[in-house]
CSV table of C-alpha atoms in Angstrom, one decimal:
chain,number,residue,atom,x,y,z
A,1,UNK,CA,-40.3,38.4,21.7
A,2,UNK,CA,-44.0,39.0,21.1
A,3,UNK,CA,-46.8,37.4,23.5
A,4,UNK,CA,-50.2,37.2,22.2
A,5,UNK,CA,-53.0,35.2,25.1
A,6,UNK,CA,-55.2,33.2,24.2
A,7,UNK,CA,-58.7,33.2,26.1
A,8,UNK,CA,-62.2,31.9,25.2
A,9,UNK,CA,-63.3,30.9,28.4
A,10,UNK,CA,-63.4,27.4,27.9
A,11,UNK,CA,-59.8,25.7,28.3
A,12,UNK,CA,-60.1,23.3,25.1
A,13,UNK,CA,-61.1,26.5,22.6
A,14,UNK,CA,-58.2,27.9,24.1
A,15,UNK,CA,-55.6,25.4,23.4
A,16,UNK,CA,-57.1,24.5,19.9
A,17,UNK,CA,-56.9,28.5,19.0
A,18,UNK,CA,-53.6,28.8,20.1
A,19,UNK,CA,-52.2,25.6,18.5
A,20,UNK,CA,-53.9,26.9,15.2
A,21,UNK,CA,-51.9,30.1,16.0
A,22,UNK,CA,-48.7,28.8,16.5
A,23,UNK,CA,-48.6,27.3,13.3
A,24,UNK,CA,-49.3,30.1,12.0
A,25,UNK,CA,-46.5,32.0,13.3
A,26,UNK,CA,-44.1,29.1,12.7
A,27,UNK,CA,-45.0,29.4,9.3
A,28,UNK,CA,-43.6,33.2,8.8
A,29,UNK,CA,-40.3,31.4,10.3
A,30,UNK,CA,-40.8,32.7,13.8
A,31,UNK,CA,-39.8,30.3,16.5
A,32,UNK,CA,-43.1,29.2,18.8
A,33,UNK,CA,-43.7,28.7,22.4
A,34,UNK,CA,-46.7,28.3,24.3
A,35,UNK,CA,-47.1,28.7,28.0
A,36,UNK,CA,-50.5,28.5,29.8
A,37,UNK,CA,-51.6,31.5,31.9
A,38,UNK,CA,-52.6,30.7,35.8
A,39,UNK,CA,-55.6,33.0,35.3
A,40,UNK,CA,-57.3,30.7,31.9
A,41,UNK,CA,-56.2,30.8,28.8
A,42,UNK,CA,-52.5,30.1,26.8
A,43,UNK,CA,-49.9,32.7,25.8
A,44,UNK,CA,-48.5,32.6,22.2
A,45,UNK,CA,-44.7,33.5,22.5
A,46,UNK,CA,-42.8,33.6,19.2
A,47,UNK,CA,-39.9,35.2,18.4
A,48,UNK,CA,-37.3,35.2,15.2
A,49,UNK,CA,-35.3,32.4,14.7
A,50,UNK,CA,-31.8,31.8,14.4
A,51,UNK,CA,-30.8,30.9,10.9
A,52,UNK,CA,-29.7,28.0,10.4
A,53,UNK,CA,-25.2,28.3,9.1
A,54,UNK,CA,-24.7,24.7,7.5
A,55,UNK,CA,-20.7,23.8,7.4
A,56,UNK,CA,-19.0,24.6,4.0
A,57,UNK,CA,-19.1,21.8,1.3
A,58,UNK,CA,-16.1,20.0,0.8
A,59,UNK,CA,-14.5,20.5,-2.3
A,60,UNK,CA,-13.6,17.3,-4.1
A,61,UNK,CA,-9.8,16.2,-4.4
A,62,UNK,CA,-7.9,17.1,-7.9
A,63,UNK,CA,-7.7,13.0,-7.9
A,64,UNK,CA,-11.2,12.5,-7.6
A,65,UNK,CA,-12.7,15.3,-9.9
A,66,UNK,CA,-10.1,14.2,-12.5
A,67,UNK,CA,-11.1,10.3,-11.7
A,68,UNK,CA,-15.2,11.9,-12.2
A,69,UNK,CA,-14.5,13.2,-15.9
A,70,UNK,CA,-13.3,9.5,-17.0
A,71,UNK,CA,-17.0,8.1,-15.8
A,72,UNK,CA,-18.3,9.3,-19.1
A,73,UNK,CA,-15.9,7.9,-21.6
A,74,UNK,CA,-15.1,4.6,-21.6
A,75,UNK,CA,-12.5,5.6,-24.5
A,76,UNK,CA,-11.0,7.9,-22.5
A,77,UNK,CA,-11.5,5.6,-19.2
A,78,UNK,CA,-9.5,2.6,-21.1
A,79,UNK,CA,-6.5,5.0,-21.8
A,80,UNK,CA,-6.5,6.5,-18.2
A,81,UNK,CA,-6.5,2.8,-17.2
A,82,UNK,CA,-3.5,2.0,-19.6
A,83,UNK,CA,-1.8,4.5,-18.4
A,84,UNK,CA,-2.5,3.5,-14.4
A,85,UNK,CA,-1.4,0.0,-15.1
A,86,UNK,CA,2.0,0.7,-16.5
A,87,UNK,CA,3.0,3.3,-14.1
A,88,UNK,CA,2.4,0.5,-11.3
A,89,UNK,CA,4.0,-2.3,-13.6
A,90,UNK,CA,7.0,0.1,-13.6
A,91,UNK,CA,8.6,-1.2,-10.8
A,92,UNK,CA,8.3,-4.9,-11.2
A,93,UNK,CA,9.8,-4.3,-14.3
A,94,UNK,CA,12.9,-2.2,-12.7
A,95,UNK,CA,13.0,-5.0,-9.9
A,96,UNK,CA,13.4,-7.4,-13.1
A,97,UNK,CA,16.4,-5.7,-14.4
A,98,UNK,CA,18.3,-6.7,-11.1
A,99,UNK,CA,16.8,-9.8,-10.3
A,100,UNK,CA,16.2,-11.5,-13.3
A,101,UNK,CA,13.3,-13.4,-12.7
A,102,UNK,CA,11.0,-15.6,-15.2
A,103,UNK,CA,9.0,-13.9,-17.3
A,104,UNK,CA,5.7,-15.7,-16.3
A,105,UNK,CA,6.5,-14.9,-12.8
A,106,UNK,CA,6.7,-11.1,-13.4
A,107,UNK,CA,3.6,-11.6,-15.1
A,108,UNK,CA,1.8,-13.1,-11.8
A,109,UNK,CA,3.0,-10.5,-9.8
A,110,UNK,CA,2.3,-7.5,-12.1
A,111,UNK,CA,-1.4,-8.1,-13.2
A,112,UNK,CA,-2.8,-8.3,-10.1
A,113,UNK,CA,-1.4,-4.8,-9.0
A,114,UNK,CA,-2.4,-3.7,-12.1
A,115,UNK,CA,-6.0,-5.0,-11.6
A,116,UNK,CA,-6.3,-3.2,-8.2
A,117,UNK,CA,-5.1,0.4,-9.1
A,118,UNK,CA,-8.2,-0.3,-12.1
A,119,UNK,CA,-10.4,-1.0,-9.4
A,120,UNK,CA,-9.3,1.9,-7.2
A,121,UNK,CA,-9.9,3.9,-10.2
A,122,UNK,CA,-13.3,2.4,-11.1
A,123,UNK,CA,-14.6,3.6,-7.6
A,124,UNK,CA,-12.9,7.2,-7.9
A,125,UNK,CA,-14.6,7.9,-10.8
A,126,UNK,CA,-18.0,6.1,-10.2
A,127,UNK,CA,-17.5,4.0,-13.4
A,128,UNK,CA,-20.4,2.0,-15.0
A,129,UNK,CA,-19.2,-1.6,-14.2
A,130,UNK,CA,-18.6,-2.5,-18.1
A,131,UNK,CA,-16.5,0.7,-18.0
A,132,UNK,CA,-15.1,-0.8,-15.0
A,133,UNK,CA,-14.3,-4.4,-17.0
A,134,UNK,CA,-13.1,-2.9,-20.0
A,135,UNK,CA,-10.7,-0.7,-18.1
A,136,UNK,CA,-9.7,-4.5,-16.2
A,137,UNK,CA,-9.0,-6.1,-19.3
A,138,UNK,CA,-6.6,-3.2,-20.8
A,139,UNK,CA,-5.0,-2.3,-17.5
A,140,UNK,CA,-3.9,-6.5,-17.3
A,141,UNK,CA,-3.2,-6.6,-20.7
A,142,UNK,CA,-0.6,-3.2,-20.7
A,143,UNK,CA,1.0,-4.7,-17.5
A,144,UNK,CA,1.3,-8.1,-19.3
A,145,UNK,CA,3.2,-6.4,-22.4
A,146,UNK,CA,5.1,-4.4,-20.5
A,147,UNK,CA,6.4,-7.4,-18.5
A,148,UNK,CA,7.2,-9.3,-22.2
A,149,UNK,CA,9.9,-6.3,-22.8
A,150,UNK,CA,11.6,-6.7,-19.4
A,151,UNK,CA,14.5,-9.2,-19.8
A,152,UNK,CA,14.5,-12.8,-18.4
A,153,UNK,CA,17.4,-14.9,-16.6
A,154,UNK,CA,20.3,-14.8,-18.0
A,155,UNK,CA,22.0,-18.0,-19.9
A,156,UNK,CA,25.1,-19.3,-20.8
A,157,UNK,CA,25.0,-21.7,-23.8
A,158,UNK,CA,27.6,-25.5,-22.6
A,159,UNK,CA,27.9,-27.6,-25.8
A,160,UNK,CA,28.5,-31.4,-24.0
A,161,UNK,CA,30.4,-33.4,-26.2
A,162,UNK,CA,30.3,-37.1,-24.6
A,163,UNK,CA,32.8,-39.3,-26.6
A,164,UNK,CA,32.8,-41.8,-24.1
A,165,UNK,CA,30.4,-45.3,-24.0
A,166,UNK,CA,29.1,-44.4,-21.1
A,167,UNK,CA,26.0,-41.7,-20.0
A,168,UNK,CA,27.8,-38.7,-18.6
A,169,UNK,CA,25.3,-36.3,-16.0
A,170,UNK,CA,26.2,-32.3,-16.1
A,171,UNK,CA,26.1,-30.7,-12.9
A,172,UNK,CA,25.9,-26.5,-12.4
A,173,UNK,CA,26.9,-25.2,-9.2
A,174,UNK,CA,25.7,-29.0,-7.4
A,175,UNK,CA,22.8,-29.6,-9.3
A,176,UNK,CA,22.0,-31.6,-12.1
A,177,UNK,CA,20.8,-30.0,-15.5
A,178,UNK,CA,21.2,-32.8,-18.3
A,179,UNK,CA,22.3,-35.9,-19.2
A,180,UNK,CA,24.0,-37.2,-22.4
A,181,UNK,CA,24.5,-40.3,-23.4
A,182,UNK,CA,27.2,-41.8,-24.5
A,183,UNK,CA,28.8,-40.8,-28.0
A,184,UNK,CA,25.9,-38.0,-27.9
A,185,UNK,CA,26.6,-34.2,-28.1
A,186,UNK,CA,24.3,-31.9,-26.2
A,187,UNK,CA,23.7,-27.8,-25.9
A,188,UNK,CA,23.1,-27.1,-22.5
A,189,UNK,CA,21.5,-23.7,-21.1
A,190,UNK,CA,22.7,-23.0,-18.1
A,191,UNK,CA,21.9,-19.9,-15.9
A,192,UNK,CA,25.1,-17.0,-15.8
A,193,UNK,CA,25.1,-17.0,-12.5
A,194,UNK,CA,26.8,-20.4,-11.8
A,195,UNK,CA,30.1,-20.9,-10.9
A,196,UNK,CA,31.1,-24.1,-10.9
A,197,UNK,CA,30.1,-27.0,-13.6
A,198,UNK,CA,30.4,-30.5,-12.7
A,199,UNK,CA,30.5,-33.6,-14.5
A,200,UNK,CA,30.1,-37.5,-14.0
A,201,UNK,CA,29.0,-40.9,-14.5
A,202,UNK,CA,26.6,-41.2,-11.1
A,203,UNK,CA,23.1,-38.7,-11.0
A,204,UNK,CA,23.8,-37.9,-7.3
A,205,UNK,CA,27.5,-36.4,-7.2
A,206,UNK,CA,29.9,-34.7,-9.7
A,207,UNK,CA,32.9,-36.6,-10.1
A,208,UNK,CA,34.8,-33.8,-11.5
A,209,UNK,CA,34.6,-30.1,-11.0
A,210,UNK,CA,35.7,-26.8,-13.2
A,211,UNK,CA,35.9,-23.4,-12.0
A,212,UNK,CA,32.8,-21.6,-14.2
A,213,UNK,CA,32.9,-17.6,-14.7
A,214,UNK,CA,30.0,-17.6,-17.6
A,215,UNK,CA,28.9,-14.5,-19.6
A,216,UNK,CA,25.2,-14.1,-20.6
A,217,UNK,CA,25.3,-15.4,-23.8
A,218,UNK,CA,28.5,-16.9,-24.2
A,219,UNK,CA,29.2,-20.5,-25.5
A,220,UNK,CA,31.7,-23.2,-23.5
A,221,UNK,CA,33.1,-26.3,-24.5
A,222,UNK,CA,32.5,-29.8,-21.8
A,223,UNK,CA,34.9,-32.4,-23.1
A,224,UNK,CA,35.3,-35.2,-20.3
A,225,UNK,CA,37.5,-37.1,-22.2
A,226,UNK,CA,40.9,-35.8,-22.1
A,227,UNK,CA,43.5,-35.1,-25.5
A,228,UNK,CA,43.6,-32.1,-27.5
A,229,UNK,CA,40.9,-32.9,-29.8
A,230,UNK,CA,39.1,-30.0,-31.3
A,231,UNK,CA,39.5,-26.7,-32.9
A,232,UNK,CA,37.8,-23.9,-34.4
A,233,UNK,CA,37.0,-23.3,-37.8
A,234,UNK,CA,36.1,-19.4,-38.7
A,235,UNK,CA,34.7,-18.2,-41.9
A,236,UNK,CA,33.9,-14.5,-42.8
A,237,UNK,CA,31.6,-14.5,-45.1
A,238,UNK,CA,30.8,-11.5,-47.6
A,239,UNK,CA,27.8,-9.9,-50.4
A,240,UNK,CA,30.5,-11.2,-52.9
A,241,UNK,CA,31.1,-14.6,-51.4
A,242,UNK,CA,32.9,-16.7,-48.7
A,243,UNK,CA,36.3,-14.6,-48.0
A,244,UNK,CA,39.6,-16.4,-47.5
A,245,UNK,CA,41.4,-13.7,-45.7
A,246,UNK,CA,40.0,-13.9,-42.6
A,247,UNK,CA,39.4,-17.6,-42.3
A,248,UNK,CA,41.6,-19.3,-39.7
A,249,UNK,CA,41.8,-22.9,-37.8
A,250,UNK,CA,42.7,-22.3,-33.9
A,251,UNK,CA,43.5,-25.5,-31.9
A,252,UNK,CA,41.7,-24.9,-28.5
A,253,UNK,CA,43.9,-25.9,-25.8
A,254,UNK,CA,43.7,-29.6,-23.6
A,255,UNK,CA,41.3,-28.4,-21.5
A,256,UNK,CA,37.8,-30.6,-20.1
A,257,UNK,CA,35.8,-26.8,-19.9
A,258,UNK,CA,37.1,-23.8,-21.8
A,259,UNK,CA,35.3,-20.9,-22.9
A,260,UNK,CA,34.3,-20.8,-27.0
A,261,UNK,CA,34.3,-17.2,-29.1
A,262,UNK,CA,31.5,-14.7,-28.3
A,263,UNK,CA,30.0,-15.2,-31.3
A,264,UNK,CA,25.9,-16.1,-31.7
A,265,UNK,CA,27.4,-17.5,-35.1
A,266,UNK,CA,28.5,-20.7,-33.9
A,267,UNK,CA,27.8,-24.2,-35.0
A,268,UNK,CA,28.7,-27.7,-33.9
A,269,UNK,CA,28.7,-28.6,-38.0
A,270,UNK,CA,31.0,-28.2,-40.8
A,271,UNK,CA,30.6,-24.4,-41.6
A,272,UNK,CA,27.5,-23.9,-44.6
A,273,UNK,CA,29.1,-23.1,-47.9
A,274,UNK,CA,26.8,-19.9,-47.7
A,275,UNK,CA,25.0,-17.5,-45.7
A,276,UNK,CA,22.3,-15.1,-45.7
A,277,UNK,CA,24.0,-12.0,-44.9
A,278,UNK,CA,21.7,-8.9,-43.4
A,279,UNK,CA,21.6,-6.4,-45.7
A,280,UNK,CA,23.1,-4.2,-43.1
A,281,UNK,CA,25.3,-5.9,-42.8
A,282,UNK,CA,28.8,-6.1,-45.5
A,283,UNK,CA,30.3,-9.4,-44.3
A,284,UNK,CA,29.4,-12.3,-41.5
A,285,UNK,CA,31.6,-14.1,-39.1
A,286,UNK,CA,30.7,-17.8,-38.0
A,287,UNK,CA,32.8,-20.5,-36.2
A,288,UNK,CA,32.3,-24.4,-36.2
A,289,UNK,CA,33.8,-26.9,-33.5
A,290,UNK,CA,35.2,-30.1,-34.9
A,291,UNK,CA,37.0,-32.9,-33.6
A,292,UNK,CA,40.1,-33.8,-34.5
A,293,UNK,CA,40.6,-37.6,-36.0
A,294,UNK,CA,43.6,-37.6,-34.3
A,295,UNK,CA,41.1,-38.5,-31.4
A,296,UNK,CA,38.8,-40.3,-33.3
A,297,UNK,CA,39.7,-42.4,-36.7
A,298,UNK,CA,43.2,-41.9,-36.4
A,299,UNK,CA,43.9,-42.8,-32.5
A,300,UNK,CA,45.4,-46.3,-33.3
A,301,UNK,CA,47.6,-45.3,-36.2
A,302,UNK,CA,51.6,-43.9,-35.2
A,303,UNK,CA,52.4,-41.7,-33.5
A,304,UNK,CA,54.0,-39.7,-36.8
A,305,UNK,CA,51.1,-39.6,-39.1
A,306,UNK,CA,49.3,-38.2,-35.7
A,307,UNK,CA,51.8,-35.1,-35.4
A,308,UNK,CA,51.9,-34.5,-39.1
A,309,UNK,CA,47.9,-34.3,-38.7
A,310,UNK,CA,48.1,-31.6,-35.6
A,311,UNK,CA,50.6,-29.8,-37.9
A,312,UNK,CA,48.7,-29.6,-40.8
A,313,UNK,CA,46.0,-28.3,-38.6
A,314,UNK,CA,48.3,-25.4,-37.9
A,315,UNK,CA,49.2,-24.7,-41.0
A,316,UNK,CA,45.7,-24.6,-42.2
A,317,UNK,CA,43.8,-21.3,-43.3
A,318,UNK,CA,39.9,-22.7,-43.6
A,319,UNK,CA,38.3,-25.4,-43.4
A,320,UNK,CA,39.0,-26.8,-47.3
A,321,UNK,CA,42.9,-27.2,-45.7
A,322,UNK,CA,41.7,-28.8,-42.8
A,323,UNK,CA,39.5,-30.9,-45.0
A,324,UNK,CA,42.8,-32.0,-47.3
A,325,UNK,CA,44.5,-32.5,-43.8
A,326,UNK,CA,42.4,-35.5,-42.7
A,327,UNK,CA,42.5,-36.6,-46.5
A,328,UNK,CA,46.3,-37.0,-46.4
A,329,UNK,CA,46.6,-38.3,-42.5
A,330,UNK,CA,44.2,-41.0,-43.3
A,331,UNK,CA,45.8,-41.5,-46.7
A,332,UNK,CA,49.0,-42.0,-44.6
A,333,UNK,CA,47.3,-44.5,-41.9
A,334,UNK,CA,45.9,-46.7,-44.5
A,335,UNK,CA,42.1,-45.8,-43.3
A,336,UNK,CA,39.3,-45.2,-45.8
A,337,UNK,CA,36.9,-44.1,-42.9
A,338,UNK,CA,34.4,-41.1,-43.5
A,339,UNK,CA,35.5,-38.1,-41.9
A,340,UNK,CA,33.7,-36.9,-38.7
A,341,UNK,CA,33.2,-33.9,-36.7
């Protein structure tokens, strides 16, 4: 430490000297003191200081220097955002494979997850906030797409055939889900996880109940009134024409709710006379559902022209024999009615 006095005589000359002094000294970096000497006069101490260590800068995370390089391109910003908002829409759309939800519901719960991660990522890399919009409107709409491709409930397809005068309410697993009137048919979705199907004439209560084990896309058969009344038609058809070999009329059992082929290829009509057949495709199976006029038509004639109808049935190979069938039965009962399904 150095001490240099300061002494004029005069005690205000020697303070403004040794102020002037002092800065000069702090100026070459030295560190200043000034003490006043008992005899007149102010001693200039200064000494070296000690340098100043400042605390090592923080590097950034790999996150955030990654998140800084997308601040400058907003292409590259938009695909970074893509990419953010399906890898957080992944799971909603595993969680959809188990539990099935609506699609509009996935939706609602996706997008704004989606939206947040942009954000986060907007901040991280210190976006512009049109960078930070655009990124918004492509991270929603990625989460939104991927949400269309995830799969919905699952539905069973229950063709209501009311042949009764009065309105007949449809019931899954206690609660009601359509209502047909009377001498109406109906196609009723229903969700695959119901296990029970009820019918009746009141809209609080089923009257009657059927043990339901439904397969996601599978068709059933409701028939309230009771006689063994319908029966399948199949057809395969073919790039060379409708094929014979293959055709077949089944009589479905007496039974108010039975299962109906797996078939998406099924109709409640008279089968077409032709098809569009995919061109992958060498040959297409359908199946129609009609009703017997031994129900219908033919329910007040004997007893014998009925059977000989239900045999005929049997004995049929498509639906051209079944066709002549009802011909001949009616022929037999005397009845010139039009044939129906």
């Amino acid at each position: 430490m150095q001490s240099q006095l300061v002494r004029t005589g005069h005690p205000q000359h020697d303070h403004h000297q040794a102020n002037q002094l002092a800065e000069q000294l702090r100026r070459q970096g030295l560190a200043v003191r000034l003490v006043p000497d008992p005899g007149g006069g102010v001693w200039v101490q200064s000494w070296p200081s000690a340098p100043v260590v400042l605390p090592p800068a923080q590097r950034p995370s790999a996150l955030r220097s990654m998140c800084a390089g997308l601040g400058n391109d907003i292409r590259g910003f938009n695909v970074a955002a893509a990419f953010v908002a399906g890898l957080v829409t992944l799971p909603v759309v595993l969680v959809g494979q188990v539990v099935r939800f609506e699609t509009w519901v996935g939706m609602v719960i996706a997008s704004p997850i989606a939206l947040g991660a942009v954000v986060v990522m907007s901040r991280l890399a210190s976006a512009r906030w049109w960078y930070a919009l655009s990124g918004a409107v492509v991270g929603v709409g990625m989460s939104v797409f991927l949400m269309g491709w995830a799969p919905g409930p699952a539905f069973a397809t229950v063709y209501v055939d009311n042949r009764g005068d009065d309105t007949l309410h449809v019931f899954a697993d206690g609660e009601r889900v359509a209502t047909v009137e009377g001498g109406k048919s109906d196609e009723v979705k229903v969700s695959a996880e119901v296990r029970r199907i009820g019918w009746g004439g009141t809209k609080k209560k089923a009257e009657h109940h059927a043990k339901a084990r439904l397969v996601e896309g599978g068709g059933y058969l409701l028939a309230p009134k009771p006689g063994r009344c319908y029966m399948l038609v199949s057809a395969t058809y073919s790039v060379s024409g409708m094929a014979t070999s293959s055709d077949a009329v089944t009589l479905l059992p007496d039974e108010r709710f039975q299962a109906l082929p797996a078939d998406p290829n099924f109709t409640f009509h008279d089968l077409p006379k032709s098809v569009t057949v995919e061109s992958d495709h060498f040959s297409s199976v359908f199946h129609a559902l009609r009703r017997s006029l031994t129900c219908d038509e033919l329910a007040a004639c004997k007893k014998s022209v009925r059977d000989e109808l239900m045999a005929c049935y049997g004995r049929s190979r498509d639906q051209e024999d079944a066709i002549a069938c009802e011909a001949a039965a009616r022929a037999s009962c005397g009845s010139r009615g039009s044939s129906r399904r």
